[in-house]
Tab-separated table of C-alpha atoms in Angstrom:
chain	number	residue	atom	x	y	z
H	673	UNK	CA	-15.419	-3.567	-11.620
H	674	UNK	CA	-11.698	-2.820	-11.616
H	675	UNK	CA	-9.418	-3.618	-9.319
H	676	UNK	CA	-6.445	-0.827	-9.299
H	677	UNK	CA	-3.162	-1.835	-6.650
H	678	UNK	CA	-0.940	0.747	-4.914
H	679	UNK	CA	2.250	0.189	-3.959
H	680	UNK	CA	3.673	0.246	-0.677
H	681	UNK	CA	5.671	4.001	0.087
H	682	UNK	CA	9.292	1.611	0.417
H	683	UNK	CA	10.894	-0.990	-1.901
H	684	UNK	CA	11.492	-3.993	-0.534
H	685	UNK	CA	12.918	-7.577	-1.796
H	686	UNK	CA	10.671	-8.999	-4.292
H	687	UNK	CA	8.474	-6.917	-5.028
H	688	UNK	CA	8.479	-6.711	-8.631
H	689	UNK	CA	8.122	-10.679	-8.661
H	690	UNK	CA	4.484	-9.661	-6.667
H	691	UNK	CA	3.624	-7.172	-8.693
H	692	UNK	CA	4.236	-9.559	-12.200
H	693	UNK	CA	2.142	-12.162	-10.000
H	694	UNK	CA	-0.796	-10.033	-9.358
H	695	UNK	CA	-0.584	-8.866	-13.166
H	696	UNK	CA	-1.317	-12.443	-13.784
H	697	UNK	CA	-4.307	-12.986	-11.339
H	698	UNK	CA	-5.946	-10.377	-13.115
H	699	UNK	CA	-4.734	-6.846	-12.286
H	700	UNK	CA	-5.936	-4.342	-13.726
H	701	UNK	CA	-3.677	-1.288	-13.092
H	702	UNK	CA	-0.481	-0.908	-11.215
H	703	UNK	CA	-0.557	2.749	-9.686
H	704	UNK	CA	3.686	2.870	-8.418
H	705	UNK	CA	3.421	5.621	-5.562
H	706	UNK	CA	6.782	6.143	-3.335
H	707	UNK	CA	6.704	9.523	-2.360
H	708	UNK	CA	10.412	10.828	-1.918
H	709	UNK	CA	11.874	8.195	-4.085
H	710	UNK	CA	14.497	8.469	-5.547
H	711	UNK	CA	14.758	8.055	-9.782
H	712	UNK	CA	17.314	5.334	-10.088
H	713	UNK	CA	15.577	2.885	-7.654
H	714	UNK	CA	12.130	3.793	-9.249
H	715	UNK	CA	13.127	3.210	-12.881
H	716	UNK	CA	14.785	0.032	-11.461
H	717	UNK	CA	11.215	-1.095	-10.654
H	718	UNK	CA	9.831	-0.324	-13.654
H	719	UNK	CA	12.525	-1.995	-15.430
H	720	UNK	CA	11.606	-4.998	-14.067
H	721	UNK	CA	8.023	-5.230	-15.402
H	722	UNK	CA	7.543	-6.348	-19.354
H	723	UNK	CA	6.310	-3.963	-21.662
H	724	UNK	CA	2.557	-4.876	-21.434
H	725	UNK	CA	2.651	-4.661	-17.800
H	726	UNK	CA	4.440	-1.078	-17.860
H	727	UNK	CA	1.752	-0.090	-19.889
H	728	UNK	CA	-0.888	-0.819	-17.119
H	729	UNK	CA	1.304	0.939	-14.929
H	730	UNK	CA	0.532	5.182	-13.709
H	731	UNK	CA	3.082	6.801	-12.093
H	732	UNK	CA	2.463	9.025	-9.184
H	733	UNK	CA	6.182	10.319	-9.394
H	734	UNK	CA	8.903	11.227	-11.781
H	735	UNK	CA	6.613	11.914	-14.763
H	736	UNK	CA	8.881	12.054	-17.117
H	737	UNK	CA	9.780	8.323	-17.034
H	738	UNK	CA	6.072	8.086	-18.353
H	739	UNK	CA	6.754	8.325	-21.983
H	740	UNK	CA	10.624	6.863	-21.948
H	741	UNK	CA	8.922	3.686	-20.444
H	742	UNK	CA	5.962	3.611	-21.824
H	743	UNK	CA	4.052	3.770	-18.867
H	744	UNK	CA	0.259	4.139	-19.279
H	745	UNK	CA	-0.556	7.533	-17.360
H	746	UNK	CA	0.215	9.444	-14.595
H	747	UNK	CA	-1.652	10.472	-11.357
H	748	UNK	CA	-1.883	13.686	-9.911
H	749	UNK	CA	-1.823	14.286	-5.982
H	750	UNK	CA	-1.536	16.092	-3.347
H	751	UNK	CA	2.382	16.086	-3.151
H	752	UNK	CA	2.325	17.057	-7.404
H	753	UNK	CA	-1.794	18.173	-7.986
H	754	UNK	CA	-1.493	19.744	-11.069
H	755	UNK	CA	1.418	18.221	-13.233
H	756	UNK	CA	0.265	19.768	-16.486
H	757	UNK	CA	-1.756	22.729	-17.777
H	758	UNK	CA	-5.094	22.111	-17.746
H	759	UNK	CA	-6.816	24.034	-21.420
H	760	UNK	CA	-10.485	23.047	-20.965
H	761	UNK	CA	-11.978	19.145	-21.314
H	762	UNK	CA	-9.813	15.905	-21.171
H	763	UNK	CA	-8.799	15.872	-24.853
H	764	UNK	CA	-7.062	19.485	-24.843
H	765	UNK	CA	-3.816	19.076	-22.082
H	766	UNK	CA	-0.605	20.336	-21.386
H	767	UNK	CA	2.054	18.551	-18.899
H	768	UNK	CA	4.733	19.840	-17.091
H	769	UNK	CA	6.662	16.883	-14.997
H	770	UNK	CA	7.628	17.951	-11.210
H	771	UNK	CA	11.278	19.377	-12.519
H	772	UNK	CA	8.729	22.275	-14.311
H	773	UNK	CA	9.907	20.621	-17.779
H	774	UNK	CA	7.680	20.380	-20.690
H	775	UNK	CA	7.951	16.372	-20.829
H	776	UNK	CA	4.505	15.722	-22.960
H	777	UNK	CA	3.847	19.359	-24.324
H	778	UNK	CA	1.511	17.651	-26.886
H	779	UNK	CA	-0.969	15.183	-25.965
H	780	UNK	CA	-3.826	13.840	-27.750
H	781	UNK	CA	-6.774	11.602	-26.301
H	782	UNK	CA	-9.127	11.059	-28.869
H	783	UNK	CA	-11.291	7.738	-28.652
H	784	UNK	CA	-9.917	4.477	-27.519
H	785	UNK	CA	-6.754	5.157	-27.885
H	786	UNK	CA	-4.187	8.187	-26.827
H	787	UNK	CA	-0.626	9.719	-27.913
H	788	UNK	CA	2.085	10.774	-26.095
H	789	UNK	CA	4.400	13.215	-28.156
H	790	UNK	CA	7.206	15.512	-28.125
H	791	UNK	CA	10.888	16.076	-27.192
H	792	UNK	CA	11.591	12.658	-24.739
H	793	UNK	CA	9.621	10.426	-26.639
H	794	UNK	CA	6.492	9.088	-28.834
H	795	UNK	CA	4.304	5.896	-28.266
H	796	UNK	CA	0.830	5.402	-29.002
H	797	UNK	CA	-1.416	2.709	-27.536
H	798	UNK	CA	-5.120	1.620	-25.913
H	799	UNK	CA	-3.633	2.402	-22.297
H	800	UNK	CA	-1.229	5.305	-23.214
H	801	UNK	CA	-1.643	8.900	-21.981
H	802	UNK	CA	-4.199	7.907	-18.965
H	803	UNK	CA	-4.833	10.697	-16.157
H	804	UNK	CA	-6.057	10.458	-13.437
H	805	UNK	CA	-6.203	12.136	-9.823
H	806	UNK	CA	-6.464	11.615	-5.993
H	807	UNK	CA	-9.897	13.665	-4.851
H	808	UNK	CA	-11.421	13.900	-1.102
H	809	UNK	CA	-14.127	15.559	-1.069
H	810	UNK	CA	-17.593	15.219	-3.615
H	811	UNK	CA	-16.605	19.574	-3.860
H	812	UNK	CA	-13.237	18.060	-6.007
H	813	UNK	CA	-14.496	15.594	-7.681
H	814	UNK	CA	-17.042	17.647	-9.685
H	815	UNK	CA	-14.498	19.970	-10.060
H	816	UNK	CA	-11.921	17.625	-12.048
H	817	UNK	CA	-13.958	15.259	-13.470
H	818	UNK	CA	-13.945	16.047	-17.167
H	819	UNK	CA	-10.462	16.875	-16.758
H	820	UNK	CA	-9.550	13.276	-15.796
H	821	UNK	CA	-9.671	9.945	-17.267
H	822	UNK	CA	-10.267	8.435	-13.888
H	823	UNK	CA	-10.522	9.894	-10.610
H	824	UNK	CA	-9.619	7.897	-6.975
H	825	UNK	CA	-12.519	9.187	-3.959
H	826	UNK	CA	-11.346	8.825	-0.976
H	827	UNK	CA	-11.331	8.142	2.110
H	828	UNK	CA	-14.588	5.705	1.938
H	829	UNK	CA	-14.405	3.517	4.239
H	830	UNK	CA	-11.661	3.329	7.402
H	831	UNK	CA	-8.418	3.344	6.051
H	832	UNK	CA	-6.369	-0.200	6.653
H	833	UNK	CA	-2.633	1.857	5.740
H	834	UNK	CA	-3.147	5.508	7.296
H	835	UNK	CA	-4.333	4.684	11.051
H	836	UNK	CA	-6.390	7.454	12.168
H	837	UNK	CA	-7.479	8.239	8.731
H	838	UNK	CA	-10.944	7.681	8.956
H	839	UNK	CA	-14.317	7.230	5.959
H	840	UNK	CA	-15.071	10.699	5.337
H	841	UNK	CA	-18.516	10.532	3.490
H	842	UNK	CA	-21.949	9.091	4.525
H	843	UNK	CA	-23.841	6.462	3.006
H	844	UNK	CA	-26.336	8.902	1.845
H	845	UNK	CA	-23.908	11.425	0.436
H	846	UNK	CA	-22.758	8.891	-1.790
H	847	UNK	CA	-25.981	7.423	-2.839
H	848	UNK	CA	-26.591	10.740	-3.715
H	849	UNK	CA	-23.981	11.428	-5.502
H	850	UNK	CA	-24.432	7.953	-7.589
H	851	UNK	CA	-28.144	9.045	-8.360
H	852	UNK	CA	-26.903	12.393	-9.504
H	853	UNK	CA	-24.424	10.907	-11.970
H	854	UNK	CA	-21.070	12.017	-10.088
H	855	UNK	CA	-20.363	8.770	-9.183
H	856	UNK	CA	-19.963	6.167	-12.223
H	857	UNK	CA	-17.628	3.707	-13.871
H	858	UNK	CA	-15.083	6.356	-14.589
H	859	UNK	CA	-14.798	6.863	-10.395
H	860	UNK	CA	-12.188	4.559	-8.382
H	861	UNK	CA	-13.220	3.901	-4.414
H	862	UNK	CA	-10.221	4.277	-2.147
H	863	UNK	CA	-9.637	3.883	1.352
H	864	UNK	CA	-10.535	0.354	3.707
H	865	UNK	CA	-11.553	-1.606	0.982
H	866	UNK	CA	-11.777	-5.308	1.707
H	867	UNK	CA	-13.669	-8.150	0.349
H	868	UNK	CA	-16.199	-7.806	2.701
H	869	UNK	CA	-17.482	-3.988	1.952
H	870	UNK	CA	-17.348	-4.835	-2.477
H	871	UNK	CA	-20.947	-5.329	-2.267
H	872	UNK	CA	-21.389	-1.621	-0.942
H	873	UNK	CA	-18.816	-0.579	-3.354
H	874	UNK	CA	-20.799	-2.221	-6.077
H	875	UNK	CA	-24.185	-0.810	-5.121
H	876	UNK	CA	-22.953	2.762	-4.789
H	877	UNK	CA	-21.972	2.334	-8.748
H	878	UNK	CA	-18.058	2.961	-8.597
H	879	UNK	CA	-16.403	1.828	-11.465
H	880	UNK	CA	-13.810	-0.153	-9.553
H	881	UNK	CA	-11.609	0.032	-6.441
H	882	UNK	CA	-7.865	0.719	-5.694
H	883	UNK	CA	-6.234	-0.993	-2.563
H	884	UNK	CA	-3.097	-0.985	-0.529
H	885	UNK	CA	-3.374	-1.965	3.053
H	886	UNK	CA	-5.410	-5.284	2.080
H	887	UNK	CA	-3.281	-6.647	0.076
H	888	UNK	CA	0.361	-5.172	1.483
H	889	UNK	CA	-0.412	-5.603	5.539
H	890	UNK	CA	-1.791	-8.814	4.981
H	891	UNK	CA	0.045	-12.529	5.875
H	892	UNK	CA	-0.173	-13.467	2.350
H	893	UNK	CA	-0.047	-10.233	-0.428
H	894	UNK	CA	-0.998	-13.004	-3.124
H	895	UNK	CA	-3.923	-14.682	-1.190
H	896	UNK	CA	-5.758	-11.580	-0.140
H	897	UNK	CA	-5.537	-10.179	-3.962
H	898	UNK	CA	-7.080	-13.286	-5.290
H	899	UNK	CA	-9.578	-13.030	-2.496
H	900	UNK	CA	-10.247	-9.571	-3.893
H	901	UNK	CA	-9.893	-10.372	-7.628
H	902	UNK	CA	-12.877	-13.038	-7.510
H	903	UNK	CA	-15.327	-10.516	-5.162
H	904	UNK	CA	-15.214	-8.133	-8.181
């Protein structure tokens, strides 16, 4: 399975020297979420990163930076849900970044490996172009599956960085929904993961799992994503 890491909402000292860290241990994707950040002290961060790390990085703001940095996707949320023009399946998309600019007004995804192109900039890679989205309810995800390279469900389990924000699906829903072929490989579990629930996470066939409060609120970030890594 792959492991995805989310950012903490703040920057704070040293982070970037984490992040490179974790890359190293075996991350698979950065996602960079800090809602109401600011550009300068985003690009900043992803500045810091190499180029092969940026490209294993999706951006949940600023989508525009996407392309100049050759990031490797962005992520649609609640705060920005649709940040292009959906035409039909995956391969036929349209972005607008949060400013209502055309950033990527042609995009390609066609096999193993995608295109950015237009105005801002032009790269091509394995890892370029990714989308992907935040859904919370089984209703969503069927709805924007084929729209999405990947797509986060969430809340499983009790959140460990929203308090209060509880597992919102049964055990049965989601066996369900794994024996009906909504849940697969190309579906992320969110929400309270730890090492101990990966077996659960395993059996109900998710193709990997993103954390945040694990790895962020714990004594020792580094530790508790190796701890993770080798569960996988």
């Amino acid at each position: 399975m792959e492991l995805r890491l989310v950012t903490r909402e703040d920057f704070f000292p040293g982070e970037a020297e984490l992040i490179r860290q974790m890359f190293d241990l075996g991350l698979d994707w950065l996602h960079l979420r800090k809602p109401g950040s600011g550009e300068d002290e985003y690009r900043a961060l992803l500045t810091k990163l190499s180029p092969s790390e940026r490209r294993r990085t999706v951006l949940h703001e600023h989508y525009h930076l996407a392309p100049e940095l050759a990031a490797g996707g962005i992520h649609a949320n609640s705060r920005h849900p649709f940040p292009f023009k959906p035409t039909g399946e995956r391969s036929e998309a349209k972005f607008a970044d949060e400013r209502g600019e055309t950033a990527f007004p042609d995009v390609s995804h066609s096999g193993p490996t995608a295109t950015y192109s237009g105005p801002t900039a032009a790269y091509s890679g394995p890892t370029a172009a990714m989308l992907s989205v935040s859904c919370h309810s089984l209703e969503e995800l069927s709805a924007h599956k084929a729209k999405f390279d990947y797509l986060f469900l969430s809340p499983i389990f009790d959140s460990i960085s929203k308090k209060g924000y509880s597992g919102r699906f049964t055990r049965e829903e989601l066996l369900e929904a794994r024996d009906n072929g909504l849940i697969d490989k190309k579906i992320i579990a969110l929400g309270g993961i730890t090492v101990g629930n990966i077996p659960i996470i395993r059996e109900l066939g998710f193709g990997g799992v993103a954390v945040l409060g694990s790895v962020w609120f714990s004594p020792s970030p580094i530790t508790s994503f190796e701890e993770l890594r080798h569960s996988l």
